mmCIF file with all atom_site columns, C-alpha atoms in Angstrom:
data_model
loop_
_atom_site.group_PDB
_atom_site.id
_atom_site.type_symbol
_atom_site.label_atom_id
_atom_site.label_alt_id
_atom_site.label_comp_id
_atom_site.label_asym_id
_atom_site.label_entity_id
_atom_site.label_seq_id
_atom_site.pdbx_PDB_ins_code
_atom_site.Cartn_x
_atom_site.Cartn_y
_atom_site.Cartn_z
_atom_site.occupancy
_atom_site.B_iso_or_equiv
_atom_site.pdbx_formal_charge
_atom_site.auth_seq_id
_atom_site.auth_comp_id
_atom_site.auth_asym_id
_atom_site.auth_atom_id
_atom_site.pdbx_PDB_model_num
ATOM 1  C CA . MET F 1 1  ? 0.109   0.358   0.105  1.00 0.00 ? 1  MET F CA 1
ATOM 2  C CA . THR F 1 2  ? 1.443   3.573   -0.728 1.00 0.00 ? 2  THR F CA 1
ATOM 3  C CA . PHE F 1 3  ? 0.124   6.862   0.233  1.00 0.00 ? 3  PHE F CA 1
ATOM 4  C CA . HIS F 1 4  ? 0.904   9.984   -1.507 1.00 0.00 ? 4  HIS F CA 1
ATOM 5  C CA . ASP F 1 5  ? 0.943   13.251  0.470  1.00 0.00 ? 5  ASP F CA 1
ATOM 6  C CA . ALA F 1 6  ? 1.958   16.792  -1.590 1.00 0.00 ? 6  ALA F CA 1
ATOM 7  C CA . GLN F 1 7  ? 2.807   19.987  0.312  1.00 0.00 ? 7  GLN F CA 1
ATOM 8  C CA . ILE F 1 8  ? 3.554   23.693  -1.554 1.00 0.00 ? 8  ILE F CA 1
ATOM 9  C CA . ARG F 1 9  ? 5.743   26.149  1.494  1.00 0.00 ? 9  ARG F CA 1
ATOM 10 C CA . TYR F 1 10 ? 6.523   29.479  0.504  1.00 0.00 ? 10 TYR F CA 1
ATOM 11 C CA . LYS F 1 11 ? 9.213   31.385  2.160  1.00 0.00 ? 11 LYS F CA 1
ATOM 12 C CA . LEU F 1 12 ? 8.416   34.892  3.779  1.00 0.00 ? 12 LEU F CA 1
ATOM 13 C CA . PRO F 1 13 ? 10.798  37.691  3.652  1.00 0.00 ? 13 PRO F CA 1
ATOM 14 C CA . TRP F 1 14 ? 10.531  38.075  7.332  1.00 0.00 ? 14 TRP F CA 1
ATOM 15 C CA . ASP F 1 15 ? 12.385  34.725  8.394  1.00 0.00 ? 15 ASP F CA 1
ATOM 16 C CA . ALA F 1 16 ? 8.460   33.122  7.785  1.00 0.00 ? 16 ALA F CA 1
ATOM 17 C CA . THR F 1 17 ? 7.551   30.126  5.819  1.00 0.00 ? 17 THR F CA 1
ATOM 18 C CA . VAL F 1 18 ? 4.015   29.569  5.086  1.00 0.00 ? 18 VAL F CA 1
ATOM 19 C CA . SER F 1 19 ? 3.184   25.329  3.682  1.00 0.00 ? 19 SER F CA 1
ATOM 20 C CA . VAL F 1 20 ? -0.133  23.961  2.592  1.00 0.00 ? 20 VAL F CA 1
ATOM 21 C CA . GLY F 1 21 ? -0.874  20.445  2.177  1.00 0.00 ? 21 GLY F CA 1
ATOM 22 C CA . ALA F 1 22 ? -2.672  17.125  1.996  1.00 0.00 ? 22 ALA F CA 1
ATOM 23 C CA . ASN F 1 23 ? -2.316  13.556  3.404  1.00 0.00 ? 23 ASN F CA 1
ATOM 24 C CA . ASN F 1 24 ? -3.242  10.709  1.664  1.00 0.00 ? 24 ASN F CA 1
ATOM 25 C CA . VAL F 1 25 ? -4.055  12.518  -1.626 1.00 0.00 ? 25 VAL F CA 1
ATOM 26 C CA . PHE F 1 26 ? -5.377  10.552  -3.312 1.00 0.00 ? 26 PHE F CA 1
ATOM 27 C CA . GLN F 1 27 ? -7.653  8.719   0.488  1.00 0.00 ? 27 GLN F CA 1
ATOM 28 C CA . LYS F 1 28 ? -6.452  4.934   -0.274 1.00 0.00 ? 28 LYS F CA 1
ATOM 29 C CA . GLU F 1 29 ? -7.830  2.518   1.771  1.00 0.00 ? 29 GLU F CA 1
ATOM 30 C CA . GLY F 1 30 ? -6.268  -0.159  3.242  1.00 0.00 ? 30 GLY F CA 1
ATOM 31 C CA . LEU F 1 31 ? -8.074  -3.977  3.017  1.00 0.00 ? 31 LEU F CA 1
ATOM 32 C CA . LEU F 1 32 ? -10.691 -4.700  5.632  1.00 0.00 ? 32 LEU F CA 1
ATOM 33 C CA . MET F 1 33 ? -9.527  -7.884  6.903  1.00 0.00 ? 33 MET F CA 1
ATOM 34 C CA . TYR F 1 34 ? -11.486 -9.367  9.985  1.00 0.00 ? 34 TYR F CA 1
ATOM 35 C CA . SER F 1 35 ? -10.267 -12.926 10.010 1.00 0.00 ? 35 SER F CA 1
ATOM 36 C CA . ARG F 1 36 ? -7.023  -12.633 11.954 1.00 0.00 ? 36 ARG F CA 1
ATOM 37 C CA . LEU F 1 37 ? -5.846  -10.046 14.499 1.00 0.00 ? 37 LEU F CA 1
ATOM 38 C CA . SER F 1 38 ? -4.219  -6.570  13.759 1.00 0.00 ? 38 SER F CA 1
ATOM 39 C CA . SER F 1 39 ? -0.777  -8.223  14.464 1.00 0.00 ? 39 SER F CA 1
ATOM 40 C CA . ALA F 1 40 ? -0.987  -11.068 12.049 1.00 0.00 ? 40 ALA F CA 1
ATOM 41 C CA . PHE F 1 41 ? 0.392   -8.065  9.848  1.00 0.00 ? 41 PHE F CA 1
ATOM 42 C CA . SER F 1 42 ? 2.849   -5.757  9.037  1.00 0.00 ? 42 SER F CA 1
ATOM 43 C CA . TYR F 1 43 ? 0.286   -3.538  7.621  1.00 0.00 ? 43 TYR F CA 1
ATOM 44 C CA . TYR F 1 44 ? -1.140  -0.263  10.321 1.00 0.00 ? 44 TYR F CA 1
ATOM 45 C CA . GLY F 1 45 ? -3.872  0.844   9.037  1.00 0.00 ? 45 GLY F CA 1
ATOM 46 C CA . GLY F 1 46 ? -4.477  3.576   11.512 1.00 0.00 ? 46 GLY F CA 1
ATOM 47 C CA . HIS F 1 47 ? -2.377  5.093   8.497  1.00 0.00 ? 47 HIS F CA 1
ATOM 48 C CA . ASP F 1 48 ? -5.412  5.621   5.938  1.00 0.00 ? 48 ASP F CA 1
ATOM 49 C CA . ILE F 1 49 ? -7.489  7.369   8.035  1.00 0.00 ? 49 ILE F CA 1
ATOM 50 C CA . GLY F 1 50 ? -8.687  9.673   5.058  1.00 0.00 ? 50 GLY F CA 1
ATOM 51 C CA . ARG F 1 51 ? -7.400  12.914  3.515  1.00 0.00 ? 51 ARG F CA 1
ATOM 52 C CA . PHE F 1 52 ? -6.384  15.735  6.126  1.00 0.00 ? 52 PHE F CA 1
ATOM 53 C CA . MET F 1 53 ? -5.077  18.959  4.254  1.00 0.00 ? 53 MET F CA 1
ATOM 54 C CA . TYR F 1 54 ? -3.488  21.395  6.594  1.00 0.00 ? 54 TYR F CA 1
ATOM 55 C CA . MET F 1 55 ? -1.882  25.096  6.666  1.00 0.00 ? 55 MET F CA 1
ATOM 56 C CA . LYS F 1 56 ? 1.147   25.525  8.603  1.00 0.00 ? 56 LYS F CA 1
ATOM 57 C CA . TYR F 1 57 ? 2.782   28.664  9.870  1.00 0.00 ? 57 TYR F CA 1
ATOM 58 C CA . GLN F 1 58 ? 6.053   28.920  11.312 1.00 0.00 ? 58 GLN F CA 1
ATOM 59 C CA . GLN F 1 59 ? 7.744   31.903  12.793 1.00 0.00 ? 59 GLN F CA 1
ATOM 60 C CA . ARG F 1 60 ? 11.890  32.228  12.850 1.00 0.00 ? 60 ARG F CA 1
ATOM 61 C CA . PHE F 1 61 ? 13.406  34.036  15.859 1.00 0.00 ? 61 PHE F CA 1
#
């Protein structure tokens, strides 16, 4: 399973950065398997909770 993330950032002149991005851009979901405990698989289903979009402002001093 492969997840794709994207981020765009812009450096501001007053030593700050603004970022906009999205995790799991294509909204992929892992297979549902009810026949075994989750410890029997190397895949962790908590990573594919859907698309998550964000904006971040970082100020440096």
